[in-house]
PDB file of C-alpha atoms in Angstrom:
ATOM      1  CA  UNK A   1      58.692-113.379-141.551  1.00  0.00           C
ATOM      2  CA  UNK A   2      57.254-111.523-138.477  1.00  0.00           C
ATOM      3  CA  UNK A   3      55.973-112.785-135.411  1.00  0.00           C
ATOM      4  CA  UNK A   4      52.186-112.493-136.298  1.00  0.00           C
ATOM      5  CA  UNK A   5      53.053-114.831-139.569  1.00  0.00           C
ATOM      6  CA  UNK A   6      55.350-117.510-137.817  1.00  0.00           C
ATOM      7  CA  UNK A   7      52.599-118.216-135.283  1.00  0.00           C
ATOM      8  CA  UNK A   8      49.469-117.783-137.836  1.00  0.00           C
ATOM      9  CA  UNK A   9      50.080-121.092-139.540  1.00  0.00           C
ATOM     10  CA  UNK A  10      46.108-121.171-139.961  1.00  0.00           C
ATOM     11  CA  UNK A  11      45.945-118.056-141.463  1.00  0.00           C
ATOM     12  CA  UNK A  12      44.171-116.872-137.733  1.00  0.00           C
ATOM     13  CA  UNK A  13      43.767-113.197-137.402  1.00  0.00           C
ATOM     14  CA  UNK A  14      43.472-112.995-133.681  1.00  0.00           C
ATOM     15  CA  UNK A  15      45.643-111.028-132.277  1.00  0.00           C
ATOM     16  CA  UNK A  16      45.086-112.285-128.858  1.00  0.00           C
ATOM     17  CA  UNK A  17      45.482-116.209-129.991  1.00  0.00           C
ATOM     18  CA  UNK A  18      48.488-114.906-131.635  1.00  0.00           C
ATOM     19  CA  UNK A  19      50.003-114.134-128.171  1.00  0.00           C
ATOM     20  CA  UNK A  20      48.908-116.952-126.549  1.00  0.00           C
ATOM     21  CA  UNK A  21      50.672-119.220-129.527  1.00  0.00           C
ATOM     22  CA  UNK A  22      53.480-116.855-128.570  1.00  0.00           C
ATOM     23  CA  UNK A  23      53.593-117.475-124.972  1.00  0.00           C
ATOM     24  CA  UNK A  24      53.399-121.483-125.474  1.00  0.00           C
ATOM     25  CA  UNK A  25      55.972-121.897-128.078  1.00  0.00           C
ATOM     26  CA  UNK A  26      58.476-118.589-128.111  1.00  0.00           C
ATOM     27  CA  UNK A  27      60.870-117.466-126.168  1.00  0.00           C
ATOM     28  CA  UNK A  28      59.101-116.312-122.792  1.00  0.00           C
ATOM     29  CA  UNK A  29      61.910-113.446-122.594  1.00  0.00           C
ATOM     30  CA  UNK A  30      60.957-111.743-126.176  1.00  0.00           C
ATOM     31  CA  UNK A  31      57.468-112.157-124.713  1.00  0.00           C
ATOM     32  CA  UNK A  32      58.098-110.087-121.832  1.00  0.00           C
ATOM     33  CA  UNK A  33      60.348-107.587-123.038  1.00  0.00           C
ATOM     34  CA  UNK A  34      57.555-106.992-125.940  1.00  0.00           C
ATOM     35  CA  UNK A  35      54.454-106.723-123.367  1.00  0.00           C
ATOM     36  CA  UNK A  36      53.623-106.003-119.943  1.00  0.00           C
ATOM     37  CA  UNK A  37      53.128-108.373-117.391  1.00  0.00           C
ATOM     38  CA  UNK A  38      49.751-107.214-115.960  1.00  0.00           C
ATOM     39  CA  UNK A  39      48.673-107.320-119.657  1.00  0.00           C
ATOM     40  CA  UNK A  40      49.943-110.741-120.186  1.00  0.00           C
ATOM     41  CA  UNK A  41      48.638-111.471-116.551  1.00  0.00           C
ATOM     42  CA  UNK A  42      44.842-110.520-117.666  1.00  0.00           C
ATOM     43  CA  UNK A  43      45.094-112.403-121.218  1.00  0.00           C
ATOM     44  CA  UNK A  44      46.722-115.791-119.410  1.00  0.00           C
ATOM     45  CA  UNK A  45      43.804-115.651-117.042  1.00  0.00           C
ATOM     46  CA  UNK A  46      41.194-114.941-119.305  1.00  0.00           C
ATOM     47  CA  UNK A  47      42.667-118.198-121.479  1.00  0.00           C
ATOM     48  CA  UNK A  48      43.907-120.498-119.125  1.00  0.00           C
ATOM     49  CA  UNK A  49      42.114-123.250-120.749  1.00  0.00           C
ATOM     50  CA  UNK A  50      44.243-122.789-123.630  1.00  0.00           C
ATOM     51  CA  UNK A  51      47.315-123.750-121.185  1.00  0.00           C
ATOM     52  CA  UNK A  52      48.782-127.709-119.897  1.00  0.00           C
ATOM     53  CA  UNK A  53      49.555-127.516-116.342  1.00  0.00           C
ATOM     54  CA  UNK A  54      53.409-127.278-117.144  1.00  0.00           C
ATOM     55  CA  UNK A  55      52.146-124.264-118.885  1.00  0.00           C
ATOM     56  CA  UNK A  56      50.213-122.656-116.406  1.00  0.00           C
ATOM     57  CA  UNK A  57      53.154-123.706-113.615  1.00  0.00           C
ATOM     58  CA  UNK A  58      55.400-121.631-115.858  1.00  0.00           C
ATOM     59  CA  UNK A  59      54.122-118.557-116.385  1.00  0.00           C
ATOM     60  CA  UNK A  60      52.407-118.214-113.543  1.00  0.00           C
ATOM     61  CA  UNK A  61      55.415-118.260-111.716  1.00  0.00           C
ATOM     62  CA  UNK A  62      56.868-115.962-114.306  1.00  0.00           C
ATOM     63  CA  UNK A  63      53.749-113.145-113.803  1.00  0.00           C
ATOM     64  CA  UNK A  64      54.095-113.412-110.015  1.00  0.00           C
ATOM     65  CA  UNK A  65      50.807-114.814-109.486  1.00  0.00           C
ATOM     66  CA  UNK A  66      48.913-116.570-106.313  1.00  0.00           C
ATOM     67  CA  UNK A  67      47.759-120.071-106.864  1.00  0.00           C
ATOM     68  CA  UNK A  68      44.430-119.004-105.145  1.00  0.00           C
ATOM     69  CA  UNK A  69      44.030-117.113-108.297  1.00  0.00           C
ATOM     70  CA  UNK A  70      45.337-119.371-110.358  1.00  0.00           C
ATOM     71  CA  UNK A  71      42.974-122.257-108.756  1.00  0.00           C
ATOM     72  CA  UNK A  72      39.844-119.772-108.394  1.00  0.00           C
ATOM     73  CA  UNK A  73      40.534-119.247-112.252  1.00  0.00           C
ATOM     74  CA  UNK A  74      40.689-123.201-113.506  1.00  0.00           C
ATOM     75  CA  UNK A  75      37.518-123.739-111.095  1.00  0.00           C
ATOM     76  CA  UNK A  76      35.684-121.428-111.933  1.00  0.00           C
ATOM     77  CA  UNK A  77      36.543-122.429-115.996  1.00  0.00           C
ATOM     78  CA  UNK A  78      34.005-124.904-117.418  1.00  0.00           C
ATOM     79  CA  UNK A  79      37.224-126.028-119.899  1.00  0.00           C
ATOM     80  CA  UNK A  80      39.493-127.046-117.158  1.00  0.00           C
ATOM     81  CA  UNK A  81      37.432-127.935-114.519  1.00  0.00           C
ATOM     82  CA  UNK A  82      35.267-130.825-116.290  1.00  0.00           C
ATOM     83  CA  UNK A  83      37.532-133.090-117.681  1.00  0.00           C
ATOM     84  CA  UNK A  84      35.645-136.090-119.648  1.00  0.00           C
ATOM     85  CA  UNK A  85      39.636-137.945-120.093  1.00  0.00           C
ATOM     86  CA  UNK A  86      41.631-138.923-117.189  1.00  0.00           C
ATOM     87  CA  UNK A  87      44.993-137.815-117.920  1.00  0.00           C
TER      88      UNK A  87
END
């Protein structure tokens, strides 16, 4: 089974969902060694809602990024900055 299958269990075709399934639940080094980090930088950023803050604390720290940007991002987000649940 390849990567693409093992995190397609919806049958999605996305390859940029793919990735982000990747970067949640496999191991952040085959991530890395497989892409670039200003790649992965761009894609996080662009899908940061898809992220929990122990998430977005780990691979932000991993991409060497600000947390200006990583605040200007998740205000700027209508997914992560209007939370209806308190949690």
């Amino acid at each position: 089974m390849n990567d693409f299958q093992k995190y397609s269990w919806d049958a999605e075709e996305n390859e940029e969902i793919i990735l982000l399934r990747r970067m949640k639940y496999d191991d952040p080094f085959t991530v890395l060694r497989k892409y670039s980090k200003n790649f992965l930088k761009k894609l996080f950023l662009d899908h940061i809602h898809y992220f929990d803050k122990k998430n977005i604390a780990f691979w932000s720290l991993i991409l060497e990024m600000r947390d200006e940007e990583i605040e200007q991002k998740t205000k700027n987000n209508f997914r992560t900055s209007c939370k209806i649940w308190r949690y």
